[in-house]
Amino acid sequence: MEIVHLLRAVAVELGLHSARFANQNGMHPTDVRALIALMDADRAGEEMTAGRLGGALGLNSAGTTALVDRLERAGQVRRVRSEGDRRRVVVEVDQRAVDLGQAFFGPLIGSAVELLQGYDERELAAIRGFLDGAREAAAEG
């Protein structure tokens, strides 16, 4: 149970860190979650429509539209035509949002990467497996 409690403590600290970022930048916590979802989709080479974003965040259509409008006004995202289907509109993170996030979260990410460099491939596979299983359990819960 000690590891489960440590995982909970890490989740709490990461949530507080994210809340500080949102507060310092006049954002709602959902705005931060949306930017993370958009950056994850981009990293995976996937396009993110507003509908898909709303689904990922558990928002209805009106809430998603308000969210994307708010982020677009703030210069954090932009709506663009899909490369594969010009009829579809996708939401993309603006480089300014990436830079803002990197400035705030970069040191934390750097510390995590540095910690992970102390583990061998077998240990990293075990860590990866545990975290992926915990994420899946939370998503199902």
CSV table of C-alpha atoms in Angstrom, one decimal:
chain,number,residue,atom,x,y,z
A,1,MET,CA,0.0,0.0,0.0
A,2,GLU,CA,2.9,2.3,0.5
A,3,ILE,CA,3.4,2.7,-3.3
A,4,VAL,CA,-0.3,3.3,-3.8
A,5,HIS,CA,-0.2,6.1,-1.2
A,6,LEU,CA,2.9,7.5,-2.8
A,7,LEU,CA,1.2,7.5,-6.2
A,8,ARG,CA,-1.8,9.4,-4.6
A,9,ALA,CA,0.6,11.9,-3.1
A,10,VAL,CA,2.3,12.4,-6.5
A,11,ALA,CA,-1.1,12.9,-8.1
A,12,VAL,CA,-2.0,15.5,-5.5
A,13,GLU,CA,1.3,17.4,-5.9
A,14,LEU,CA,1.0,17.4,-9.7
A,15,GLY,CA,-2.6,18.7,-9.4
A,16,LEU,CA,-1.5,21.5,-7.1
A,17,HIS,CA,1.4,22.3,-9.5
A,18,SER,CA,-1.1,22.4,-12.4
A,19,ALA,CA,-3.4,24.6,-10.4
A,20,ARG,CA,-0.6,27.1,-9.7
A,21,PHE,CA,0.1,27.3,-13.4
A,22,ALA,CA,-3.6,27.9,-14.2
A,23,ASN,CA,-3.8,30.5,-11.4
A,24,GLN,CA,-0.7,32.4,-12.5
A,25,ASN,CA,-1.9,32.5,-16.1
A,26,GLY,CA,-5.5,33.4,-15.5
A,27,MET,CA,-6.7,30.0,-16.7
A,28,HIS,CA,-9.3,27.5,-15.5
A,29,PRO,CA,-7.9,24.1,-14.5
A,30,THR,CA,-10.0,22.6,-17.5
A,31,ASP,CA,-8.0,24.9,-19.8
A,32,VAL,CA,-4.8,23.3,-18.7
A,33,ARG,CA,-6.3,19.8,-19.1
A,34,ALA,CA,-7.4,20.8,-22.6
A,35,LEU,CA,-3.9,22.0,-23.6
A,36,ILE,CA,-2.4,18.8,-22.3
A,37,ALA,CA,-4.9,16.7,-24.3
A,38,LEU,CA,-4.1,18.8,-27.4
A,39,MET,CA,-0.4,18.4,-27.0
A,40,ASP,CA,-0.7,14.7,-26.3
A,41,ALA,CA,-2.7,14.3,-29.5
A,42,ASP,CA,-0.2,16.3,-31.5
A,43,ARG,CA,2.7,14.2,-30.1
A,44,ALA,CA,0.8,11.1,-31.2
A,45,GLY,CA,0.3,12.6,-34.7
A,46,GLU,CA,-3.5,12.7,-34.2
A,47,GLU,CA,-5.9,15.5,-35.1
A,48,MET,CA,-8.2,16.7,-32.3
A,49,THR,CA,-11.7,18.0,-33.2
A,50,ALA,CA,-13.6,20.0,-30.7
A,51,GLY,CA,-16.0,17.1,-30.2
A,52,ARG,CA,-13.1,14.7,-29.5
A,53,LEU,CA,-11.6,17.2,-27.1
A,54,GLY,CA,-14.9,17.6,-25.2
A,55,GLY,CA,-15.2,13.8,-24.9
A,56,ALA,CA,-11.7,13.5,-23.5
A,57,LEU,CA,-12.5,16.2,-20.9
A,58,GLY,CA,-16.1,15.0,-20.1
A,59,LEU,CA,-17.6,18.3,-21.4
A,60,ASN,CA,-20.9,18.7,-23.3
A,61,SER,CA,-20.9,20.6,-26.7
A,62,ALA,CA,-21.7,24.0,-25.2
A,63,GLY,CA,-19.0,23.6,-22.6
A,64,THR,CA,-16.5,22.5,-25.2
A,65,THR,CA,-17.3,25.5,-27.5
A,66,ALA,CA,-16.9,27.9,-24.5
A,67,LEU,CA,-13.6,26.3,-23.7
A,68,VAL,CA,-12.2,26.4,-27.2
A,69,ASP,CA,-13.5,30.0,-27.7
A,70,ARG,CA,-11.8,31.1,-24.4
A,71,LEU,CA,-8.5,29.4,-25.3
A,72,GLU,CA,-8.6,30.9,-28.8
A,73,ARG,CA,-9.2,34.4,-27.5
A,74,ALA,CA,-6.3,33.9,-25.1
A,75,GLY,CA,-4.0,33.0,-28.1
A,76,GLN,CA,-3.5,29.4,-26.7
A,77,VAL,CA,-5.2,27.5,-29.5
A,78,ARG,CA,-6.4,28.0,-33.0
A,79,ARG,CA,-9.1,26.3,-35.2
A,80,VAL,CA,-7.7,25.0,-38.5
A,81,ARG,CA,-9.0,22.9,-41.3
A,82,SER,CA,-8.1,19.2,-41.2
A,83,GLU,CA,-5.3,18.3,-43.6
A,84,GLY,CA,-7.1,15.0,-44.4
A,85,ASP,CA,-10.6,16.4,-44.7
A,86,ARG,CA,-10.9,20.1,-45.4
A,87,ARG,CA,-14.5,20.0,-44.2
A,88,ARG,CA,-13.4,19.1,-40.6
A,89,VAL,CA,-12.1,21.7,-38.2
A,90,VAL,CA,-9.5,20.7,-35.7
A,91,VAL,CA,-8.1,22.4,-32.7
A,92,GLU,CA,-4.4,23.0,-32.4
A,93,VAL,CA,-2.2,24.3,-29.6
A,94,ASP,CA,-0.5,27.6,-30.5
A,95,GLN,CA,3.3,27.7,-29.9
A,96,ARG,CA,2.8,30.5,-27.3
A,97,ALA,CA,0.9,28.0,-25.1
A,98,VAL,CA,3.7,25.4,-25.6
A,99,ASP,CA,6.3,28.0,-24.7
A,100,LEU,CA,4.3,29.1,-21.6
A,101,GLY,CA,3.9,25.5,-20.4
A,102,GLN,CA,7.6,24.7,-21.1
A,103,ALA,CA,8.7,27.7,-19.0
A,104,PHE,CA,6.6,26.5,-16.1
A,105,PHE,CA,6.6,22.7,-16.3
A,106,GLY,CA,10.1,22.4,-17.9
A,107,PRO,CA,12.0,22.2,-14.6
A,108,LEU,CA,9.6,19.6,-13.2
A,109,ILE,CA,9.9,17.5,-16.4
A,110,GLY,CA,13.7,17.9,-16.3
A,111,SER,CA,13.8,16.6,-12.7
A,112,ALA,CA,11.6,13.6,-13.6
A,113,VAL,CA,13.8,12.8,-16.6
A,114,GLU,CA,16.9,13.0,-14.5
A,115,LEU,CA,15.4,10.7,-11.9
A,116,LEU,CA,14.6,8.1,-14.6
A,117,GLN,CA,18.1,8.1,-15.9
A,118,GLY,CA,19.1,6.2,-12.7
A,119,TYR,CA,17.1,3.2,-13.7
A,120,ASP,CA,18.0,0.4,-16.1
A,121,GLU,CA,15.8,-0.8,-18.9
A,122,ARG,CA,14.2,-3.6,-16.8
A,123,GLU,CA,13.3,-1.2,-14.0
A,124,LEU,CA,12.0,1.4,-16.5
A,125,ALA,CA,9.8,-1.3,-18.0
A,126,ALA,CA,8.4,-2.1,-14.6
A,127,ILE,CA,7.7,1.6,-13.8
A,128,ARG,CA,6.1,2.0,-17.2
A,129,GLY,CA,3.9,-1.1,-16.7
A,130,PHE,CA,2.8,0.1,-13.3
A,131,LEU,CA,2.0,3.6,-14.3
A,132,ASP,CA,0.2,2.4,-17.5
A,133,GLY,CA,-1.9,0.0,-15.4
A,134,ALA,CA,-2.7,2.6,-12.8
A,135,ARG,CA,-3.7,5.1,-15.5
A,136,GLU,CA,-6.0,2.4,-17.1
A,137,ALA,CA,-7.5,1.6,-13.7
A,138,ALA,CA,-8.2,5.3,-13.1
A,139,ALA,CA,-9.8,5.7,-16.6
A,140,GLU,CA,-12.1,2.8,-16.0
A,141,GLY,CA,-13.0,3.8,-12.4
